[in-house]
Short mmCIF file of N, CA and C and ligand atoms in Angstrom, two decimals:
data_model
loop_
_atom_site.label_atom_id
_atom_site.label_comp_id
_atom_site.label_asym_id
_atom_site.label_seq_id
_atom_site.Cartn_x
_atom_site.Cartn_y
_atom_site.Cartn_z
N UNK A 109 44.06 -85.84 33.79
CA UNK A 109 44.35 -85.44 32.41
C UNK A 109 45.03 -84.06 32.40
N UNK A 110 45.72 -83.92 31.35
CA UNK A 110 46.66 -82.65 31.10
C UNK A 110 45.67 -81.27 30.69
N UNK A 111 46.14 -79.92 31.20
CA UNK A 111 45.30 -79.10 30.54
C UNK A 111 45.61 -79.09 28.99
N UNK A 112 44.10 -78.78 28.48
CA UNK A 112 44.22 -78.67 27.22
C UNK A 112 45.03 -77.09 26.75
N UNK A 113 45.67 -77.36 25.74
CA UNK A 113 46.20 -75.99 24.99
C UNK A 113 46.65 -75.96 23.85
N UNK A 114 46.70 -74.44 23.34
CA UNK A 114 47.21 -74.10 21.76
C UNK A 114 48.84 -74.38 21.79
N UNK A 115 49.31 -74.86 21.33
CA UNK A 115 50.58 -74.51 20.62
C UNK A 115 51.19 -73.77 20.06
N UNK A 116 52.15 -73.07 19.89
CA UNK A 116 52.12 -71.79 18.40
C UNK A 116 53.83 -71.89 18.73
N UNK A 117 54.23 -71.84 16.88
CA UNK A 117 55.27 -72.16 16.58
C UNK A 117 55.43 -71.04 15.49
N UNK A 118 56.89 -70.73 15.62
CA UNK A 118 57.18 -70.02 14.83
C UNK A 118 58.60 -69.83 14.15
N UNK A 119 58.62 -70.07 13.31
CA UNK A 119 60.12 -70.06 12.90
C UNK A 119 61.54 -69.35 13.01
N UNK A 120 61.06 -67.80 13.04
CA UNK A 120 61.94 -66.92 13.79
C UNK A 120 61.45 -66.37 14.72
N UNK A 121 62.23 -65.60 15.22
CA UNK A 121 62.11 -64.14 16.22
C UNK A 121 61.87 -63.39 15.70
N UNK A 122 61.74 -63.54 14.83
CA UNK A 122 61.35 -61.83 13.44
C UNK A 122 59.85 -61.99 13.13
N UNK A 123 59.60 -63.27 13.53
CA UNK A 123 57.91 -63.41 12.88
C UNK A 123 56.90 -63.08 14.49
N UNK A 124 57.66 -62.66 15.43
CA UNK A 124 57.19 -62.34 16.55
C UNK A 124 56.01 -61.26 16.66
N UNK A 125 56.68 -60.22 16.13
CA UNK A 125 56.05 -59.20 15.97
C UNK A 125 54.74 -58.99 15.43
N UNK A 126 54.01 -59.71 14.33
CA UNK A 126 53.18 -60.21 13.74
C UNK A 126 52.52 -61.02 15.00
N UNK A 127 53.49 -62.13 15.59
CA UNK A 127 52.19 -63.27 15.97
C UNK A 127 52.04 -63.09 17.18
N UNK A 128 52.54 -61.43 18.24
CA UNK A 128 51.74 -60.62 19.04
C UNK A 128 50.22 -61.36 18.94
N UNK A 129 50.02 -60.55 17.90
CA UNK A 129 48.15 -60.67 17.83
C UNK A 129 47.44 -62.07 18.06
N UNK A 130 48.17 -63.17 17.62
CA UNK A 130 47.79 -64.36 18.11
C UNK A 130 47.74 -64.51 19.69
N UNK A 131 48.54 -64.11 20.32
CA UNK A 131 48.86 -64.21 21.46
C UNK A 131 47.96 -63.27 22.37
N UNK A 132 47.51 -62.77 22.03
CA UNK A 132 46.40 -61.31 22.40
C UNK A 132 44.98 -61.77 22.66
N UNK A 133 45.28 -62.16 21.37
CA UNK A 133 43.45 -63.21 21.23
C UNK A 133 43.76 -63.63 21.92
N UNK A 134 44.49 -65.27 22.19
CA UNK A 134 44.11 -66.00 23.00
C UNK A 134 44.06 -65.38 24.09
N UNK A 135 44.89 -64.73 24.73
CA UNK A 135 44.80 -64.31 26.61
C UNK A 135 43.26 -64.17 26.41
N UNK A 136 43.04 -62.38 25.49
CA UNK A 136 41.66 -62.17 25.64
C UNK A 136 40.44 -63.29 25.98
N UNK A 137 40.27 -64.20 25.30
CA UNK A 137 39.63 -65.60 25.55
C UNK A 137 39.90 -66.49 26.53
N UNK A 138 41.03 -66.39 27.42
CA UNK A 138 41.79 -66.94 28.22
C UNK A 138 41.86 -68.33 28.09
N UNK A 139 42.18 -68.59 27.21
CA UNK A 139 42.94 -69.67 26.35
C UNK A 139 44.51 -70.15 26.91
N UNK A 140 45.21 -71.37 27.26
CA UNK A 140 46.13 -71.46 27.66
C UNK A 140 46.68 -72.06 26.23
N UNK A 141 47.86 -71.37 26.16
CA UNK A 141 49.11 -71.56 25.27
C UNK A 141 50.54 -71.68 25.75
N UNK A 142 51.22 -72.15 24.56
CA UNK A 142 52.72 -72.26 24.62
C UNK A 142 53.02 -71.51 23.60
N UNK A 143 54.46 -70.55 23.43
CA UNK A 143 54.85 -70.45 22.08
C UNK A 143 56.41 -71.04 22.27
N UNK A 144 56.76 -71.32 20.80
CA UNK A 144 58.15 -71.52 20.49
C UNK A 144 58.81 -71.01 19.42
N UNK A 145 60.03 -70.63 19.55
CA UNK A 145 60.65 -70.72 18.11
C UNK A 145 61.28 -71.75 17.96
N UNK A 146 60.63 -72.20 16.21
CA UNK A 146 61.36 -73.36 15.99
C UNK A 146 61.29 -73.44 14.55
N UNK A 147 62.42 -73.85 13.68
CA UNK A 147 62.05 -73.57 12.47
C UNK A 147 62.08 -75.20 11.86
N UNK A 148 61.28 -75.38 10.81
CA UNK A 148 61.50 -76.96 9.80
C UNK A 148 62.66 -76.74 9.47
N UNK A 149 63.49 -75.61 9.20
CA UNK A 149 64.43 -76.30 8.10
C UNK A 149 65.83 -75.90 9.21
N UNK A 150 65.73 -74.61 10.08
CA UNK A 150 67.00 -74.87 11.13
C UNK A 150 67.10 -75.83 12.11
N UNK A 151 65.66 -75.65 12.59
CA UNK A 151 65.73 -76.81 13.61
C UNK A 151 65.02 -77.91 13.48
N UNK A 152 64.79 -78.49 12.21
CA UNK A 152 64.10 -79.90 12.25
C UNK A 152 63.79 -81.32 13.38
N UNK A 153 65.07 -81.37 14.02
CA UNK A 153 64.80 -82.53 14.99
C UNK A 153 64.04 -81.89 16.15
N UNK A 154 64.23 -80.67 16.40
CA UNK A 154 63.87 -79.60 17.93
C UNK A 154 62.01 -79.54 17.90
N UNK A 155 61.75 -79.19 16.51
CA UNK A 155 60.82 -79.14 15.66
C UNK A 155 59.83 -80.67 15.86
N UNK A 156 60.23 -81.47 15.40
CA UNK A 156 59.70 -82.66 15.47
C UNK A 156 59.46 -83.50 17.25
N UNK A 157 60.56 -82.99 17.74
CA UNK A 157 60.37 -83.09 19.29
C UNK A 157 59.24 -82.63 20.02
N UNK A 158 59.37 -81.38 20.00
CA UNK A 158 57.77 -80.39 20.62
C UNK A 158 57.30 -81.05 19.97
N UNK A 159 56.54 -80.87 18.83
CA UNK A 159 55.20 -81.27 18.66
C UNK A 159 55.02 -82.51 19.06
N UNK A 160 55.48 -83.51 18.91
CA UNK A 160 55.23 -85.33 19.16
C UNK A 160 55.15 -84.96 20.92
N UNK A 161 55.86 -84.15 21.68
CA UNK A 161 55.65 -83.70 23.15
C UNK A 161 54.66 -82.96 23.64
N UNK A 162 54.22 -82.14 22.65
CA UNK A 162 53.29 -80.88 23.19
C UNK A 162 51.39 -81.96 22.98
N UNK A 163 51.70 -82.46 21.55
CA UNK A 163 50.68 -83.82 21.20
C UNK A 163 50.18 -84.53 22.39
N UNK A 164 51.03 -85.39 22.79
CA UNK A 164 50.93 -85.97 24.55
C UNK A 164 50.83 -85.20 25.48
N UNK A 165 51.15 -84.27 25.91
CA UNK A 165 50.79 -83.49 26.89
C UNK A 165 49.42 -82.38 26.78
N UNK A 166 48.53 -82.72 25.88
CA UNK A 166 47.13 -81.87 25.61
C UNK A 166 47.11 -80.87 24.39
N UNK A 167 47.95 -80.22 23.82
CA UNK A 167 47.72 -79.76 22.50
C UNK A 167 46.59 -79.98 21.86
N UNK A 168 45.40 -78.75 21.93
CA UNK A 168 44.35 -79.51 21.08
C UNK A 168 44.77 -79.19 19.66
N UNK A 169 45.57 -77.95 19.22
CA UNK A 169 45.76 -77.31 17.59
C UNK A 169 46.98 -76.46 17.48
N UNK A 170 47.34 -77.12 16.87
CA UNK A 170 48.88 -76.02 16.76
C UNK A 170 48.94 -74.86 15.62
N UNK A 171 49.55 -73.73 16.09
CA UNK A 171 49.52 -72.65 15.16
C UNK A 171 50.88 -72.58 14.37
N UNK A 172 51.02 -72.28 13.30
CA UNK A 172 52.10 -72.45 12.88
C UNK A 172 52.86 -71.15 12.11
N UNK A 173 53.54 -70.28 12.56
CA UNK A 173 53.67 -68.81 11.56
C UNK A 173 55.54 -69.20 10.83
N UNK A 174 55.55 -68.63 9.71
CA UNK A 174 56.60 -68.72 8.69
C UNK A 174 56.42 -68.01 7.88
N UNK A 175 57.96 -67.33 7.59
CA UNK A 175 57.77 -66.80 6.00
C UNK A 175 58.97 -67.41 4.63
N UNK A 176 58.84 -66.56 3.91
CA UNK A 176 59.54 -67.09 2.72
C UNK A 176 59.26 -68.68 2.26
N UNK A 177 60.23 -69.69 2.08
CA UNK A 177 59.65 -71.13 1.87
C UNK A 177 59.10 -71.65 3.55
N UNK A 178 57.95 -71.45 3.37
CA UNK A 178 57.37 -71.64 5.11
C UNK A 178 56.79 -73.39 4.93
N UNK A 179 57.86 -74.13 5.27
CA UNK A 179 57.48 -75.06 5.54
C UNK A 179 56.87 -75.74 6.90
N UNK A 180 56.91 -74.95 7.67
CA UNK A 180 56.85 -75.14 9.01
C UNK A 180 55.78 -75.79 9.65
N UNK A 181 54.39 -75.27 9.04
CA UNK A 181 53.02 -75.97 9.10
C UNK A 181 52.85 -77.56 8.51
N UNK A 182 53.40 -77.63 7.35
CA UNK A 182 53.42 -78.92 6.84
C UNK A 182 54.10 -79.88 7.70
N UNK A 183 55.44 -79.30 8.14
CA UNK A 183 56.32 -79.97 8.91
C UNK A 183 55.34 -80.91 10.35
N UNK A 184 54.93 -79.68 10.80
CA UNK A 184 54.31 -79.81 11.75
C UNK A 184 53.11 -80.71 11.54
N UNK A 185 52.22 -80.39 10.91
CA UNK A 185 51.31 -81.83 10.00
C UNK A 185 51.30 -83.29 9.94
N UNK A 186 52.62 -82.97 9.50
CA UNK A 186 53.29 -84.32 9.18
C UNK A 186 53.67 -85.21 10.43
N UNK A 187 53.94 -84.38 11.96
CA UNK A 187 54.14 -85.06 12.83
C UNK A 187 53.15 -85.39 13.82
N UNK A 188 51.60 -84.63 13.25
CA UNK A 188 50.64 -85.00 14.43
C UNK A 188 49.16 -85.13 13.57
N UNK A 189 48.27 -85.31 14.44
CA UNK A 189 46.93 -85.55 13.30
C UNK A 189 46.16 -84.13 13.96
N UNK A 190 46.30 -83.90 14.92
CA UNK A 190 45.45 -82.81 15.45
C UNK A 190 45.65 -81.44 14.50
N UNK A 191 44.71 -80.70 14.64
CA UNK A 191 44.78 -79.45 13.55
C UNK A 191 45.65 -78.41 13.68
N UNK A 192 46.20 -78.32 12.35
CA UNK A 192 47.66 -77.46 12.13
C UNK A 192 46.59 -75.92 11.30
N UNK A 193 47.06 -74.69 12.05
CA UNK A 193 46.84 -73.46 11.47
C UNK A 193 47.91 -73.15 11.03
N UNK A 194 48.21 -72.62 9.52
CA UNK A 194 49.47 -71.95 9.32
C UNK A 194 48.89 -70.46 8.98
N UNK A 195 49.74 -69.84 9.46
CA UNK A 195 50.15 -68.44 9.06
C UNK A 195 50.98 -67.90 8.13
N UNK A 196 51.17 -67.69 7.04
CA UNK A 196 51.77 -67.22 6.32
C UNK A 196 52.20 -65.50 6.92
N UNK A 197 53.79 -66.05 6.62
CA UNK A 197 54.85 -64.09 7.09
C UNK A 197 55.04 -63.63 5.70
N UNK A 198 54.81 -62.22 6.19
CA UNK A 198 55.36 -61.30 4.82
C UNK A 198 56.59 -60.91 5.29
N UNK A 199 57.68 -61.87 4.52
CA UNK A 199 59.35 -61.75 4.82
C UNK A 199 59.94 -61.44 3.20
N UNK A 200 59.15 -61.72 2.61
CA UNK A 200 59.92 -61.44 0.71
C UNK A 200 58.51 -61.54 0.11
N UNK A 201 58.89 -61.26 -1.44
CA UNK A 201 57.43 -61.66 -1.91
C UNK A 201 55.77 -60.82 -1.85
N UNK A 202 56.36 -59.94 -0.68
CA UNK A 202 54.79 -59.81 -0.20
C UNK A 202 54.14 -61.16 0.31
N UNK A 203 55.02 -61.64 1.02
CA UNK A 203 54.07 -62.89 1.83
C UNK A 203 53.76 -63.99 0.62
N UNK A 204 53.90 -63.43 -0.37
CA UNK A 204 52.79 -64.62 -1.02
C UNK A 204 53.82 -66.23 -1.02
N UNK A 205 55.31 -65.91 -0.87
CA UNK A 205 56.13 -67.01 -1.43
C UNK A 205 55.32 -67.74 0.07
N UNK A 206 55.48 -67.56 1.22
CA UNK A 206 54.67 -68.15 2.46
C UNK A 206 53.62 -68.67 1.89
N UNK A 207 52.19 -67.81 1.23
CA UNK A 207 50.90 -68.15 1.68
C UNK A 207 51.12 -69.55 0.59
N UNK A 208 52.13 -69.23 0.00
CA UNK A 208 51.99 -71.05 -1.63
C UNK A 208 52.58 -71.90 -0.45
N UNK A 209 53.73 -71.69 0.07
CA UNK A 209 54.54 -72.86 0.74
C UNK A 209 53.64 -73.00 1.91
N UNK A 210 52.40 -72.65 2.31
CA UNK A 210 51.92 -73.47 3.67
C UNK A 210 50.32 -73.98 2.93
N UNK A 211 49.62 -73.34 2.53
CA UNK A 211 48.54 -73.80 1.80
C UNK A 211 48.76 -74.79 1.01
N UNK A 212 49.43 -74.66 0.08
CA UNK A 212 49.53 -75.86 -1.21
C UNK A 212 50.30 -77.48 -0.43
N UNK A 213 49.44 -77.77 0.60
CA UNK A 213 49.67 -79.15 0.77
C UNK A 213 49.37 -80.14 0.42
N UNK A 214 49.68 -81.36 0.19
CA UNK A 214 49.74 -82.58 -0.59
C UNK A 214 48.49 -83.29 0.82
N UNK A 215 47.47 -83.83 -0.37
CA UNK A 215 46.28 -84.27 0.12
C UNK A 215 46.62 -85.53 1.08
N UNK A 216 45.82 -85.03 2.38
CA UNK A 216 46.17 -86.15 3.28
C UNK A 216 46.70 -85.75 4.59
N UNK A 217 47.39 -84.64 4.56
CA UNK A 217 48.27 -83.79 5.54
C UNK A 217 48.09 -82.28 5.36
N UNK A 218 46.47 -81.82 6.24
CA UNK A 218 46.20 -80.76 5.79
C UNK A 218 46.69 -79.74 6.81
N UNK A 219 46.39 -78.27 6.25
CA UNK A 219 46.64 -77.36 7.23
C UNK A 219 46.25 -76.32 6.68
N UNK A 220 45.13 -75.91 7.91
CA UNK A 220 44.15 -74.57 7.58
C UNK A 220 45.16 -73.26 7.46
N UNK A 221 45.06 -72.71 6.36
CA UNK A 221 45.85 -72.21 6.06
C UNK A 221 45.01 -70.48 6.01
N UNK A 222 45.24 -69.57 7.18
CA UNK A 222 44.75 -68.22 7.07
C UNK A 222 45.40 -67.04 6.30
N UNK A 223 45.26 -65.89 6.63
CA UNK A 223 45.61 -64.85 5.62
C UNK A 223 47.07 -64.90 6.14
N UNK A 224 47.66 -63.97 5.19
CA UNK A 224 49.17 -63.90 4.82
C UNK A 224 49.07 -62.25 5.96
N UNK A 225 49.81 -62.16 7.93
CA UNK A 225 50.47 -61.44 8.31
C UNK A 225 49.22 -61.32 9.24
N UNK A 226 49.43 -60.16 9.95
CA UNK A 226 48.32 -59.66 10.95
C UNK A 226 47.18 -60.24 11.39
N UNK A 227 46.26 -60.31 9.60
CA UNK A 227 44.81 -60.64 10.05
C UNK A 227 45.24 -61.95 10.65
N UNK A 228 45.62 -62.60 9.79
CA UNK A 228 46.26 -64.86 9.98
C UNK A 228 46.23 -64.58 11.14
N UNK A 229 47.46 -64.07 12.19
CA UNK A 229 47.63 -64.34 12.94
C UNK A 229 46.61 -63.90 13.98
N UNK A 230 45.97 -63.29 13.90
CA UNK A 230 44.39 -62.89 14.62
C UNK A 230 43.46 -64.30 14.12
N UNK A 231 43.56 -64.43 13.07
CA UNK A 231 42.24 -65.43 13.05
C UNK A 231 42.88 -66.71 13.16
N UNK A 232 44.01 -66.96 13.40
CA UNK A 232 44.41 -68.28 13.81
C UNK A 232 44.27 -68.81 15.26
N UNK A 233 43.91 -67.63 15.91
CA UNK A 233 43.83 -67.68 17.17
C UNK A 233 42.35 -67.69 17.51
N UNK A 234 41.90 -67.38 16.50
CA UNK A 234 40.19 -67.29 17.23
C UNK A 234 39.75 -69.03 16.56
N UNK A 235 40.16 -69.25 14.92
CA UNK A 235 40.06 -70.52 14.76
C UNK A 235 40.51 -71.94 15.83
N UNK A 236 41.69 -71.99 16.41
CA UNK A 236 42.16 -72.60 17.50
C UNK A 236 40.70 -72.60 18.44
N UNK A 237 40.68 -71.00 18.81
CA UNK A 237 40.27 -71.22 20.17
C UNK A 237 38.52 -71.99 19.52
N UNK A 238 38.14 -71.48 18.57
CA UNK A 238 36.84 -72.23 18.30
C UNK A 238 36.95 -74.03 18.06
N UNK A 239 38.02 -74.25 17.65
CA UNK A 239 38.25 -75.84 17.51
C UNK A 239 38.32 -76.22 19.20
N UNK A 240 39.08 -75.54 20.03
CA UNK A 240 38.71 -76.03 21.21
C UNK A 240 37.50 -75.65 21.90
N UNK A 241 36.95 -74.58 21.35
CA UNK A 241 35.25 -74.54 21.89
C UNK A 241 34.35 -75.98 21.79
N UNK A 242 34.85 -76.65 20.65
CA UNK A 242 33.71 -77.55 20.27
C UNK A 242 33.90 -79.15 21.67
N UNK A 243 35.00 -78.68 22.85
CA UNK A 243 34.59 -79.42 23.68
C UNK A 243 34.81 -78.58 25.02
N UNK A 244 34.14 -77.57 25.09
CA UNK A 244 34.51 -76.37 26.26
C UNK A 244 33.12 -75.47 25.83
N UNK A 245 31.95 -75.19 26.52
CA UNK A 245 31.12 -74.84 26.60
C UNK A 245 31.55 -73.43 26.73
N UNK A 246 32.40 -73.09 28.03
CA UNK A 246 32.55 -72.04 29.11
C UNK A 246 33.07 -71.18 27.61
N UNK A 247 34.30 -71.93 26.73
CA UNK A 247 35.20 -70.86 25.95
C UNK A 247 34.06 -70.54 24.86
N UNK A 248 33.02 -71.49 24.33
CA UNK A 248 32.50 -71.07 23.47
C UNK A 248 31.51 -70.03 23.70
N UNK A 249 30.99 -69.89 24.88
CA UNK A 249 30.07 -68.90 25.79
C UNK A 249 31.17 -67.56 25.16
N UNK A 250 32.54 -67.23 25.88
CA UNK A 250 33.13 -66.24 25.56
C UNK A 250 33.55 -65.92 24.66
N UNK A 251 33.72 -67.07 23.34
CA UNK A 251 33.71 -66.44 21.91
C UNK A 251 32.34 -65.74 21.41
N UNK A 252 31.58 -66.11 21.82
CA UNK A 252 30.23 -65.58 21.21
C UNK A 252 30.01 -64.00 21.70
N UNK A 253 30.33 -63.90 22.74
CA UNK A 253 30.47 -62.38 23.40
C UNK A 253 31.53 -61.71 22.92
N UNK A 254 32.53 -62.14 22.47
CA UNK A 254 33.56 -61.66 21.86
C UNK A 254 33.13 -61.05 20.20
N UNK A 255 32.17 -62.13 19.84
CA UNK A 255 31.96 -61.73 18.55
C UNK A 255 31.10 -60.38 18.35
N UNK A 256 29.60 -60.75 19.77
CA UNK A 256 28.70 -59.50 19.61
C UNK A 256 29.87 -58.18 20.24
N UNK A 257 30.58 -58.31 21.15
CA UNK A 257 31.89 -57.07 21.20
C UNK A 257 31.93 -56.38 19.73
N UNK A 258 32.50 -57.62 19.23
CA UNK A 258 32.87 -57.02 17.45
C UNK A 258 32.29 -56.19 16.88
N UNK A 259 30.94 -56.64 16.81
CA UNK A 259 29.84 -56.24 16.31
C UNK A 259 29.09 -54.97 16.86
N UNK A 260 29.11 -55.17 17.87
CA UNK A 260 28.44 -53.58 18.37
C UNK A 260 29.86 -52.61 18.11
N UNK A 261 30.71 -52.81 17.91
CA UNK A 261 31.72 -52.06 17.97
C UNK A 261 31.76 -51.25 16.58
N UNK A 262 31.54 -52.18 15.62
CA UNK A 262 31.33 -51.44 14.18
C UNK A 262 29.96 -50.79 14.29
N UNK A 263 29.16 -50.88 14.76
CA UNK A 263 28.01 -50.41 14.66
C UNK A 263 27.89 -49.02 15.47
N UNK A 264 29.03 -48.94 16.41
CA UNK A 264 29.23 -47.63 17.10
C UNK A 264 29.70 -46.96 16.25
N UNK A 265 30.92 -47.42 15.69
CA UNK A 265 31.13 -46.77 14.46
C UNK A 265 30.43 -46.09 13.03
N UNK A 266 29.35 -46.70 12.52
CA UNK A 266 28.85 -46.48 11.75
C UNK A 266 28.01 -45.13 12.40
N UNK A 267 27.19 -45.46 13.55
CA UNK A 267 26.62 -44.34 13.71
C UNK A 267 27.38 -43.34 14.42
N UNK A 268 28.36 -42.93 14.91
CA UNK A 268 29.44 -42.10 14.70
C UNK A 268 29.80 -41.47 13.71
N UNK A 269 29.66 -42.06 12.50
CA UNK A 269 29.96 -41.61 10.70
C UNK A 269 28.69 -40.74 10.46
N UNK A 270 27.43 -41.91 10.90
CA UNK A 270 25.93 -40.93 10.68
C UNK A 270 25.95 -39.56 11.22
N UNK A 271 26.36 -39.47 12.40
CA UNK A 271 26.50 -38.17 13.57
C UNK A 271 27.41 -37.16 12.40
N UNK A 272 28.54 -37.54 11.91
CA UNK A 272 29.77 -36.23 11.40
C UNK A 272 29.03 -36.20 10.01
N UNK A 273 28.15 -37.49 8.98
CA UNK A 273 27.44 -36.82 7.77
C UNK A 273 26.88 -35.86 8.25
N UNK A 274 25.82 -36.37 9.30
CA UNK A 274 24.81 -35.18 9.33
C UNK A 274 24.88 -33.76 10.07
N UNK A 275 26.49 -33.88 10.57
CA UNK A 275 26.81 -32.25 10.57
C UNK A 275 27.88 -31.33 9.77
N UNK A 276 27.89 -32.68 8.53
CA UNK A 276 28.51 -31.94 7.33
C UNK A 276 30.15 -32.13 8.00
N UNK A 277 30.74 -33.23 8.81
CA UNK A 277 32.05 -33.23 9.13
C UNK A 277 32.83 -34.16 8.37
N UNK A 278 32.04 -34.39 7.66
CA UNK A 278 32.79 -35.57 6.70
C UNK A 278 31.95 -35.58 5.11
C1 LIG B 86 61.34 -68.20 8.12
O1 LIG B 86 62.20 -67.34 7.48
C2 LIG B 86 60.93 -67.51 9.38
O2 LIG B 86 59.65 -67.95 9.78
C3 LIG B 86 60.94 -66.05 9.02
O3 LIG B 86 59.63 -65.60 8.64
C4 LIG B 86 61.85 -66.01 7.78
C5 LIG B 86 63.10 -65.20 8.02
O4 LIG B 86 63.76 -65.66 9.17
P1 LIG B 86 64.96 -64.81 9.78
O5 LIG B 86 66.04 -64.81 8.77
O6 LIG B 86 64.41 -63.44 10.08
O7 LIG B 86 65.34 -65.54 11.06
O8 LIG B 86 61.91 -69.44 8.39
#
């Protein structure tokens, strides 16, 4: 059998920069991925190729980042049953013309649809990697450590804040 992996698609080279952070997570988790650029509406047939390819060859969830009319997630939807993350880009609008064009899908052809820029693309990657936890013990072991990471991390913080109240540094 093929190794399992994320997918992540993206419509430009401009939405790169942003979906860094997707790409971050996963290593961190050591998660195997692909990325591409590929857009629904420039490259539709290129578009429809990968995925129906990446599908057969182990893809457990594809990520999907776009901005402006971001059809890209739906697109992608539409060509596989396995779970589509879209990301909404802040390219006009303030993101929002994205977060309507990938969320507001027609029942039947869904796609988890995260925050509009940075965070999305951070939590699209931890969502992925938890959809493939639910048949990978080992990754779900290292999300959970990842999370208490999180967590003690704000908590260093907080009492760091306690330390500068209580010498009047803040
Ligand atoms: C979308 O249009 C892309 O995902 C990108 O967010 C936006 C602008 O694309 P470029 O004109 O920068 O290539 O399809």
């Amino acid at each position: 059998m093929s190794q399992a992996f994320i997918a992540i698609l993206m419509g430009s080279d401009s939405d790169l920069p942003i979906m860094k952070a997707s790409l971050a997570v996963l290593r961190s988790l050591e998660v195997s991925f692909e990325v591409k650029i590929s857009s629904a509406h420039r490259t539709p047939s290129y578009t429809h190729d990968y995925v129906v390819d990446a599908d057969k060859r182990g893809a457990v969830a594809f990520i999907c980042a776009a901005g402006m009319a971001a059809h890209l997630a739906g697109a992608v939807a539409a060509a596989t049953t396995k779970p589509v993350i879209g990301v909404p880009i802040e390219s006009s609008l303030d993101g929002l013309d994205a977060l309507l064009s990938t969320v507001q899908m027609p029942g039947g052809i869904p796609v988890a649809t995260v925050a509009i820029g940075k965070a999305g693309a951070k939590n699209a990657a931890y969502l992925a990697a938890q959809i493939m936890a639910v048949a990978d013990a080992e990754l779900a072991t290292r999300i959970i450590a990842d999370r208490a990471a999180s967590c003690a991390a704000v908590i260093e913080k907080d009492q760091a804040l306690q330390e500068m109240l209580k010498n009047g540094e803040v």
